[in-house]
CSV table of C-alpha atoms and ligand atoms in Angstrom, one decimal:
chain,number,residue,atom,x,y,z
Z,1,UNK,CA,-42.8,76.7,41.4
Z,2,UNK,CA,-46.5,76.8,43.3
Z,3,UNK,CA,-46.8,74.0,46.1
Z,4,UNK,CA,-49.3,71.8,46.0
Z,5,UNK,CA,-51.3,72.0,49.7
Z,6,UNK,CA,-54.5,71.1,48.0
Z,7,UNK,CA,-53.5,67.6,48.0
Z,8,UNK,CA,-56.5,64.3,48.3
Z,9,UNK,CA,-56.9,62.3,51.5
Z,10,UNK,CA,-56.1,59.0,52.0
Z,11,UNK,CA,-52.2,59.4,50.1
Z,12,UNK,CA,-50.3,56.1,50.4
Z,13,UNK,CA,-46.8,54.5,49.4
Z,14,UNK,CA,-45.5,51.2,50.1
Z,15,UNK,CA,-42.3,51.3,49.0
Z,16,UNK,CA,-39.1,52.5,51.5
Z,17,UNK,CA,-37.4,54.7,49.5
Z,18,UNK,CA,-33.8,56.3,49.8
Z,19,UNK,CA,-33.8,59.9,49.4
Z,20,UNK,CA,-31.0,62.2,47.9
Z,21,UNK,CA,-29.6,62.1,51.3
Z,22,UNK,CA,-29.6,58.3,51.8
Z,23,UNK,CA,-32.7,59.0,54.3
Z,24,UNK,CA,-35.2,56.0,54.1
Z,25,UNK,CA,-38.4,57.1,53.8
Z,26,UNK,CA,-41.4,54.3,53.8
Z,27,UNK,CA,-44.6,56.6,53.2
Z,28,UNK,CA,-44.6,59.5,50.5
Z,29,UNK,CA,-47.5,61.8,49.7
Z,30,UNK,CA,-48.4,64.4,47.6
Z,31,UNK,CA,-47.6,67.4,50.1
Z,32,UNK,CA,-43.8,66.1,50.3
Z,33,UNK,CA,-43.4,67.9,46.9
Z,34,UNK,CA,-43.4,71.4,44.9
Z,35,UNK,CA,-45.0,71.0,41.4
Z,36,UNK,CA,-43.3,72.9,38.6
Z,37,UNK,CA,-43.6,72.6,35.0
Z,38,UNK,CA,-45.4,70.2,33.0
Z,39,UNK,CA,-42.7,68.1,30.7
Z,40,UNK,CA,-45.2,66.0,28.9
Z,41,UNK,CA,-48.2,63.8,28.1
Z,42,UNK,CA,-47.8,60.0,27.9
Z,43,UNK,CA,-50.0,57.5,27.5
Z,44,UNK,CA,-51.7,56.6,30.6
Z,45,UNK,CA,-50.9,60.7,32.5
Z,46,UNK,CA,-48.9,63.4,33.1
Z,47,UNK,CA,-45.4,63.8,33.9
Z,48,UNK,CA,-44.3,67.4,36.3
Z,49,UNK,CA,-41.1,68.5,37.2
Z,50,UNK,CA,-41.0,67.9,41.0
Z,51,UNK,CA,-39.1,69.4,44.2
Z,52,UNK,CA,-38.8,67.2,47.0
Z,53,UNK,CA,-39.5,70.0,49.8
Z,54,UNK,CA,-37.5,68.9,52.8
Z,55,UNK,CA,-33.9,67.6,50.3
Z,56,UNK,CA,-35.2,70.3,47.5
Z,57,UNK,CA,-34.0,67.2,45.5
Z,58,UNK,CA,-35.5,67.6,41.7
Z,59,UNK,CA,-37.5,64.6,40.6
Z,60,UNK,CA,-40.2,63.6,38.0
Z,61,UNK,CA,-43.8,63.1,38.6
Z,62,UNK,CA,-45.2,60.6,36.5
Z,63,UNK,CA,-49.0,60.9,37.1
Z,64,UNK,CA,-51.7,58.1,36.3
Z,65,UNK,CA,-55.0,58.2,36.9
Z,66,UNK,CA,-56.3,54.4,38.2
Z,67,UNK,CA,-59.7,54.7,36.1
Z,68,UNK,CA,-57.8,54.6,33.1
Z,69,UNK,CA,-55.1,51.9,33.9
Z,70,UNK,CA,-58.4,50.1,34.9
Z,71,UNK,CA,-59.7,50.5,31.6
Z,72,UNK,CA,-57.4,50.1,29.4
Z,73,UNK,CA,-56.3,46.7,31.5
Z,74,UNK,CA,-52.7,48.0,32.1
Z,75,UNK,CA,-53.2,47.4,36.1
Z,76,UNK,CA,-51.1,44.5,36.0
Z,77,UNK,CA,-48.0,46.3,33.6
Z,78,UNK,CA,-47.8,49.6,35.7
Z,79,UNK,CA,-47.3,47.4,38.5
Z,80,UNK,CA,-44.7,45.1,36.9
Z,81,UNK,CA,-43.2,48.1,35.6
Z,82,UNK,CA,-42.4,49.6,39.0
Z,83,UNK,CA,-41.7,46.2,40.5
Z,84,UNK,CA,-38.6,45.9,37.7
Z,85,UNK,CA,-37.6,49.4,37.6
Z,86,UNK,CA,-37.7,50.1,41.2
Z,87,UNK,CA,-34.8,47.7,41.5
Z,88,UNK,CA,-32.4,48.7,38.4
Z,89,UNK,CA,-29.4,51.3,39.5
Z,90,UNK,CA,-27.8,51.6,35.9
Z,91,UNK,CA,-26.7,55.3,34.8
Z,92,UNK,CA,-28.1,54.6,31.7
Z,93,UNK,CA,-31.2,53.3,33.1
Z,94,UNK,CA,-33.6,56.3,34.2
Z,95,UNK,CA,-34.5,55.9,38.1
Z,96,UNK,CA,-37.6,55.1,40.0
Z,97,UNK,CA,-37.3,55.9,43.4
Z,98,UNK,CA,-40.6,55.0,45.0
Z,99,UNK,CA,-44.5,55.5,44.1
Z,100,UNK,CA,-47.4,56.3,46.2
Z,101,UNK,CA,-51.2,57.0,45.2
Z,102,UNK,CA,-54.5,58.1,46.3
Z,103,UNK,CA,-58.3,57.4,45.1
Z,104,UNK,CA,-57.7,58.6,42.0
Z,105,UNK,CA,-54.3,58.8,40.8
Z,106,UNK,CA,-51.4,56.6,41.2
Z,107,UNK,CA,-47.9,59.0,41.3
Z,108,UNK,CA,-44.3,57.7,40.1
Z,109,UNK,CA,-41.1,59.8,41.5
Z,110,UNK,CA,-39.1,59.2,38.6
Z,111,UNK,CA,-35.5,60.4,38.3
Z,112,UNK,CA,-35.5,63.9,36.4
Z,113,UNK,CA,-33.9,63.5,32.6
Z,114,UNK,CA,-33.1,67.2,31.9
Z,115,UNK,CA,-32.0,66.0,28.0
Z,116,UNK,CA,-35.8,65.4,27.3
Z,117,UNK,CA,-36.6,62.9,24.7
Z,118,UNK,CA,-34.0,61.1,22.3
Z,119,UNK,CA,-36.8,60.6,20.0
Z,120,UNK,CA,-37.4,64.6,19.7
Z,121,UNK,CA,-33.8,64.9,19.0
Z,122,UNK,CA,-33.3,62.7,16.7
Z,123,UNK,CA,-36.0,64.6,14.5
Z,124,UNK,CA,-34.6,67.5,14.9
Z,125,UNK,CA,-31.4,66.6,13.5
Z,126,UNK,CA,-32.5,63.3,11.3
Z,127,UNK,CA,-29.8,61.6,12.0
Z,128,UNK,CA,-26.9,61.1,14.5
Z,129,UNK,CA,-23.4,61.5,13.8
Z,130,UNK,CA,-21.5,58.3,13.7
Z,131,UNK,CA,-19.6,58.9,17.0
Z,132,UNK,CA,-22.8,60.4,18.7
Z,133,UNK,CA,-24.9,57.0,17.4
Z,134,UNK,CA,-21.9,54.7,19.1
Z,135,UNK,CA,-21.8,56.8,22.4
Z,136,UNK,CA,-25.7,55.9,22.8
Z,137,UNK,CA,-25.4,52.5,21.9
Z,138,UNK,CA,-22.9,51.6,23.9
Z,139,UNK,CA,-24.6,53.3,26.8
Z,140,UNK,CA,-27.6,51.5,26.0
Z,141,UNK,CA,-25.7,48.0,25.4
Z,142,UNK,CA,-24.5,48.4,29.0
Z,143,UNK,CA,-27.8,48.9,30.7
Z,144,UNK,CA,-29.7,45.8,29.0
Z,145,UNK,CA,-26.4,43.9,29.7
Z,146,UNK,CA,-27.0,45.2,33.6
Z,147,UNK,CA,-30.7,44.1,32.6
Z,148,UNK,CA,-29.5,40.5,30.9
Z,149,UNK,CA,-27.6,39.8,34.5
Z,150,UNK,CA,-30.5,40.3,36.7
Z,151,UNK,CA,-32.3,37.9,33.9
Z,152,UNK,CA,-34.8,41.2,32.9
Z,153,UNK,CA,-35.3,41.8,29.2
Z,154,UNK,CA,-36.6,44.7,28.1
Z,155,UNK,CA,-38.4,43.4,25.1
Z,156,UNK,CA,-39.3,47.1,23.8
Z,157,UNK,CA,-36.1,49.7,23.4
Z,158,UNK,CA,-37.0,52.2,21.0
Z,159,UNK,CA,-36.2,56.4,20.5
Z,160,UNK,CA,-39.9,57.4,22.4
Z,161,UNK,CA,-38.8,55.0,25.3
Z,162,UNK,CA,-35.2,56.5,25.7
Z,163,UNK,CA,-34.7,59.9,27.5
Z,164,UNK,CA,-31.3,61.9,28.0
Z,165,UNK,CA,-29.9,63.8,31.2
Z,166,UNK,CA,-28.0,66.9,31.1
Z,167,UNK,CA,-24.7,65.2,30.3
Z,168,UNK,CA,-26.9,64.0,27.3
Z,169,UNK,CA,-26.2,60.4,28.7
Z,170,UNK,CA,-29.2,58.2,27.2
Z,171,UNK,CA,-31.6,56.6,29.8
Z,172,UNK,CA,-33.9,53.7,29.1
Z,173,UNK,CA,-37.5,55.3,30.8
Z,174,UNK,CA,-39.9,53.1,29.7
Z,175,UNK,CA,-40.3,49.2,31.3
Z,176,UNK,CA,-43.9,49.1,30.6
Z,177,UNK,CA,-42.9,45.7,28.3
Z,178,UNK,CA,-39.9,44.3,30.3
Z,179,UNK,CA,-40.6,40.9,32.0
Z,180,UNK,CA,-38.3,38.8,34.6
Z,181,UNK,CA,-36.7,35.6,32.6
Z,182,UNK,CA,-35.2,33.3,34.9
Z,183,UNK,CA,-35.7,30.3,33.0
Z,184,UNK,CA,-38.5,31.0,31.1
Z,185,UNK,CA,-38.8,32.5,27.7
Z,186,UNK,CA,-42.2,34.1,26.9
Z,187,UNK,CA,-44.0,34.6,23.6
Z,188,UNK,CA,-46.3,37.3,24.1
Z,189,UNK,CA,-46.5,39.8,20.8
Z,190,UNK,CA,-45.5,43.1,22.2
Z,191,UNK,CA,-43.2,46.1,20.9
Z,192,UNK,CA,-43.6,48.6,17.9
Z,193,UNK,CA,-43.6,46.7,14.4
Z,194,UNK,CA,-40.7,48.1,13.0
Z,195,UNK,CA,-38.7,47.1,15.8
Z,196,UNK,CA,-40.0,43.5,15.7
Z,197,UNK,CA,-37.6,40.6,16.0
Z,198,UNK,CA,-38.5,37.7,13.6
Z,199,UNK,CA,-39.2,35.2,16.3
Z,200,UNK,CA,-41.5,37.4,17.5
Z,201,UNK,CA,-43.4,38.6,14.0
Z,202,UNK,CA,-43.8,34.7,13.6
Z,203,UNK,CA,-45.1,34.0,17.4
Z,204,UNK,CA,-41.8,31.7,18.3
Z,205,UNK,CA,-40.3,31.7,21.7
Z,206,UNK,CA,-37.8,34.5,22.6
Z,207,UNK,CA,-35.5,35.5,24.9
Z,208,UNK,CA,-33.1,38.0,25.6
Z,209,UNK,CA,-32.0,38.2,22.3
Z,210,UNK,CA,-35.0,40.3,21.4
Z,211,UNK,CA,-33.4,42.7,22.9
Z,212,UNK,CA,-29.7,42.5,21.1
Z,213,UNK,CA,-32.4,43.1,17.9
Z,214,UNK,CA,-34.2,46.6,18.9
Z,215,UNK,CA,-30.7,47.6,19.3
Z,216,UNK,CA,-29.7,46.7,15.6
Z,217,UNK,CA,-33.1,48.6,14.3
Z,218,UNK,CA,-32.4,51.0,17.0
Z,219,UNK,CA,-28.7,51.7,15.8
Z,220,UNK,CA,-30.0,51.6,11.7
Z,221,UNK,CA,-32.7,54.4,13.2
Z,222,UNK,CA,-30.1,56.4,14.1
Z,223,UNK,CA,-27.4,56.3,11.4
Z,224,UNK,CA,-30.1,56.4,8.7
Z,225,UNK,CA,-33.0,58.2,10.2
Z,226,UNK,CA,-35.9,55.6,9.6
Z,227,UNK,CA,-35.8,52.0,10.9
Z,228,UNK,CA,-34.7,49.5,8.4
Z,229,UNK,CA,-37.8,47.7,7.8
Z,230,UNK,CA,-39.9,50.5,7.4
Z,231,UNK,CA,-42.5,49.7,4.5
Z,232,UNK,CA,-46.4,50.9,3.5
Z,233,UNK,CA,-48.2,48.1,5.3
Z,234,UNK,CA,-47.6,45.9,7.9
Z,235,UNK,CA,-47.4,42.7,6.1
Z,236,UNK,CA,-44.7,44.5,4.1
Z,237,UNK,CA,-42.8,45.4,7.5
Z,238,UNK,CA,-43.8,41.8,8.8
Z,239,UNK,CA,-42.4,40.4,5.1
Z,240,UNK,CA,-39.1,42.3,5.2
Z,241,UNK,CA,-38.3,41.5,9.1
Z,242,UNK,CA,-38.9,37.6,8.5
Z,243,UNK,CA,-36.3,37.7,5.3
Z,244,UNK,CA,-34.1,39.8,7.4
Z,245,UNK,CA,-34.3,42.6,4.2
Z,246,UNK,CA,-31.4,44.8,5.2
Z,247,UNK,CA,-30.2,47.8,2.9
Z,248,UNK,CA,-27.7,50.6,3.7
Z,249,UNK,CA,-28.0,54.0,2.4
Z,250,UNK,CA,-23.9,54.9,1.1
Z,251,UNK,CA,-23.4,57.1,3.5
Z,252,UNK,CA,-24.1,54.5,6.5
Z,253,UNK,CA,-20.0,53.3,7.2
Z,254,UNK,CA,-18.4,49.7,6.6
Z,255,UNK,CA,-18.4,49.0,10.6
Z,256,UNK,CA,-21.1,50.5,11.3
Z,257,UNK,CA,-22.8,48.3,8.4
Z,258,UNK,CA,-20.9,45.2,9.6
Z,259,UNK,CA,-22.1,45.6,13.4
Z,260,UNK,CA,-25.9,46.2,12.4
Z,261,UNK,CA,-26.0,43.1,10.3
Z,262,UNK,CA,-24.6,41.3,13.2
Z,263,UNK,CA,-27.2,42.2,15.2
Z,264,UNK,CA,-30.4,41.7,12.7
Z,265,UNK,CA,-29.6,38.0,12.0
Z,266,UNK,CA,-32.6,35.6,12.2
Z,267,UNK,CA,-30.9,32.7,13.9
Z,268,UNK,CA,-31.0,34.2,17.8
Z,269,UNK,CA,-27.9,32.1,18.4
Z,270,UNK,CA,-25.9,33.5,16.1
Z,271,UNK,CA,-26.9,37.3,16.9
Z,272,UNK,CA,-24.0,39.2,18.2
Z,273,UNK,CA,-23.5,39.4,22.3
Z,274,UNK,CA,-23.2,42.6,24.1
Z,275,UNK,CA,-19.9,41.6,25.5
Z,276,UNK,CA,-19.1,41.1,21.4
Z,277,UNK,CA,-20.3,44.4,20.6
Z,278,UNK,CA,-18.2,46.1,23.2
Z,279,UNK,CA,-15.0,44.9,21.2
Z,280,UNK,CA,-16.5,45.7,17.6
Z,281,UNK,CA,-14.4,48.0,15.8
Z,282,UNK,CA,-17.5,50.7,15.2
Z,283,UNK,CA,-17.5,51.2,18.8
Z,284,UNK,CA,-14.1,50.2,19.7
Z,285,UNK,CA,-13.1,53.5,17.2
Z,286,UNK,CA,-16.0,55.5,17.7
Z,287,UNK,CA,-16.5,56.1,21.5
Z,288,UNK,CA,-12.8,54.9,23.0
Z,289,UNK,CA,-13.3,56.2,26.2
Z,290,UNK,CA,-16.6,53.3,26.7
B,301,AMP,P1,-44.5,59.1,29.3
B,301,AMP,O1,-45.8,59.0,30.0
B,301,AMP,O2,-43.4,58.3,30.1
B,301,AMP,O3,-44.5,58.8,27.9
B,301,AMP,O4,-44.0,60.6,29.4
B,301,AMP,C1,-44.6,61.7,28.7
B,301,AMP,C2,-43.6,62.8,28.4
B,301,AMP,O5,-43.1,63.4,29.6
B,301,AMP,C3,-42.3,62.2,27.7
B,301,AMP,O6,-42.5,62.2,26.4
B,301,AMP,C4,-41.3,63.2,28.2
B,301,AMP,O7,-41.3,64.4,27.3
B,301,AMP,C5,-41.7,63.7,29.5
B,301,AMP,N1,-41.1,62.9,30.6
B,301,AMP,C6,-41.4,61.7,31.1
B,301,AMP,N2,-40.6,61.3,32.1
B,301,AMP,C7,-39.7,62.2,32.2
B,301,AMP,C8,-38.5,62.4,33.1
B,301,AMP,N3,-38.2,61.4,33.9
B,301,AMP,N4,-37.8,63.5,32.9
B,301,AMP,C9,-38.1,64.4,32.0
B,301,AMP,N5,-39.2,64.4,31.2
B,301,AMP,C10,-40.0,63.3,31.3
């Protein structure tokens, strides 16, 4: 690891943070950590695999440069995305432990997901097991039902937004989409197509149910390797989503088939609950020790 003592002036948080330790710590800079490896590109920066010097506690750096967020107008999501995911503590829900920037470049300490990407994984393999498909779901149901309680929905899960730990426990990374829903229900058009809900394609009201959707594509995704709607053109995608045009390859299981369509159905009331999908029998039998 090379340190990093050629850090910029003017370095400011204004978060107070807990570290490793359970130390508060209101003002983080640059020269507080060790940069390692780069792990990847994203959209908007860079990410580095971190050392915290004084804990040696292994984070990652998630760095964004402010000209950018300026324009591309994302100023206003980065900061509602730290706002929300500052306050989730879910294992399956990836930390962020504090933020702090400078002129240029705002930097997120982000909890370290040794697993790397779900999305690389999955196209390595093409498709999850059946047992390995229910372990991540139900991690992933019990994080937005976490999220659902503190009236957050997530609004965008997907394989590129969902990262893995050593344990190869899934973690949701991304809350670049998520908004607070106390009593509100917002209609904004956001997400990836094929992951879409109806209400959403047609520019209705949604809610939280959104969510219990992305994780029927999301579930199809991974037993079948592509998401269900998948088509040449959008309207095509758009078309399918609104009739709710569902189709199983054989090899895709009778449960596994059964709890899918209970979670693509068009009517949002009628879309399966989380606490309902804990007790379906594809999970129930697939991942007993939930
Ligand atoms: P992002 O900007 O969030 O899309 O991140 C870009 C890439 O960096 C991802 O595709 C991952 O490969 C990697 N990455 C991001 N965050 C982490 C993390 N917390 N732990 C490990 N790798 C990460």
């Amino acid at each position: 690891m090379k340190t990093t003592e050629s850090t910029t002036e003017q370095t400011q948080s204004t978060t107070t943070q807990e570290s490793s330790t359970g130390a508060k710590k209101s003002t983080w800079k640059l020269q507080d950590f060790e940069i390692g490896n780069y792990l990847g590109k994203g959209k908007f920066g860079q990410v580095y695999l971190a050392r915290e010097k004084r804990t040696k506690y292994i984070v990652a750096l998630k760095v964004l440069d402010k000209e950018q967020l300026k324009r591309e107008g994302v100023e206003h999501q980065i900061r509602r995305e730290i706002e929300i995911q500052s306050h989730l503590r879910h294992k399956n829900i990836l930390r962020l432990y504090g933020y702090f920037y400078d002129r240029q470049k705002v930097y997120l300490i982000l909890e370290y997901a040794a697993g790397g990407e779900l999305y690389k994984q999955l196209q390595e393999c093409k498709r999850f097991s059946e047992p390995e498909a229910a372990r991540y779901i139900t991690g992933l149901a019990k994080a937005l039902k976490y999220c659902h309680d503190r009236n957050v929905i997530h609004r965008d899960i997907k394989p590129e937004n969902l990262l893995m730990d050593s344990n190869h426990d899934v973690k949701i990374a991304d809350f670049g989409w998520s908004v607070h829903a106390p009593t509100t229900r917002r209609t904004t058009l956001c997400g990836t197509l094929d992951y879409l809900p109806p209400e959403m394609v047609e520019g209705r009201e949604h809610d939280s149910t959104v969510d219990l959707w992305c994780l029927g594509v999301l579930c199809y995704e991974f037993l079948v390797g592509e998401p269900p709607f998948m088509a040449p053109t959008q309207e095509e995608t758009f078309k399918k989503i609104k009739d709710v045009d569902l189709r199983f390859p054989p090899f895709v299981s009778i449960d596994a088939q059964d709890l899918i369509s209970r979670l693509l159905v068009k009517d949002t009331l009628q879309r399966m609950s989380l606490t309902e999908l804990f007790e379906h029998p594809w999970i129930v039998n697939n991942c007993p020790a939930q």
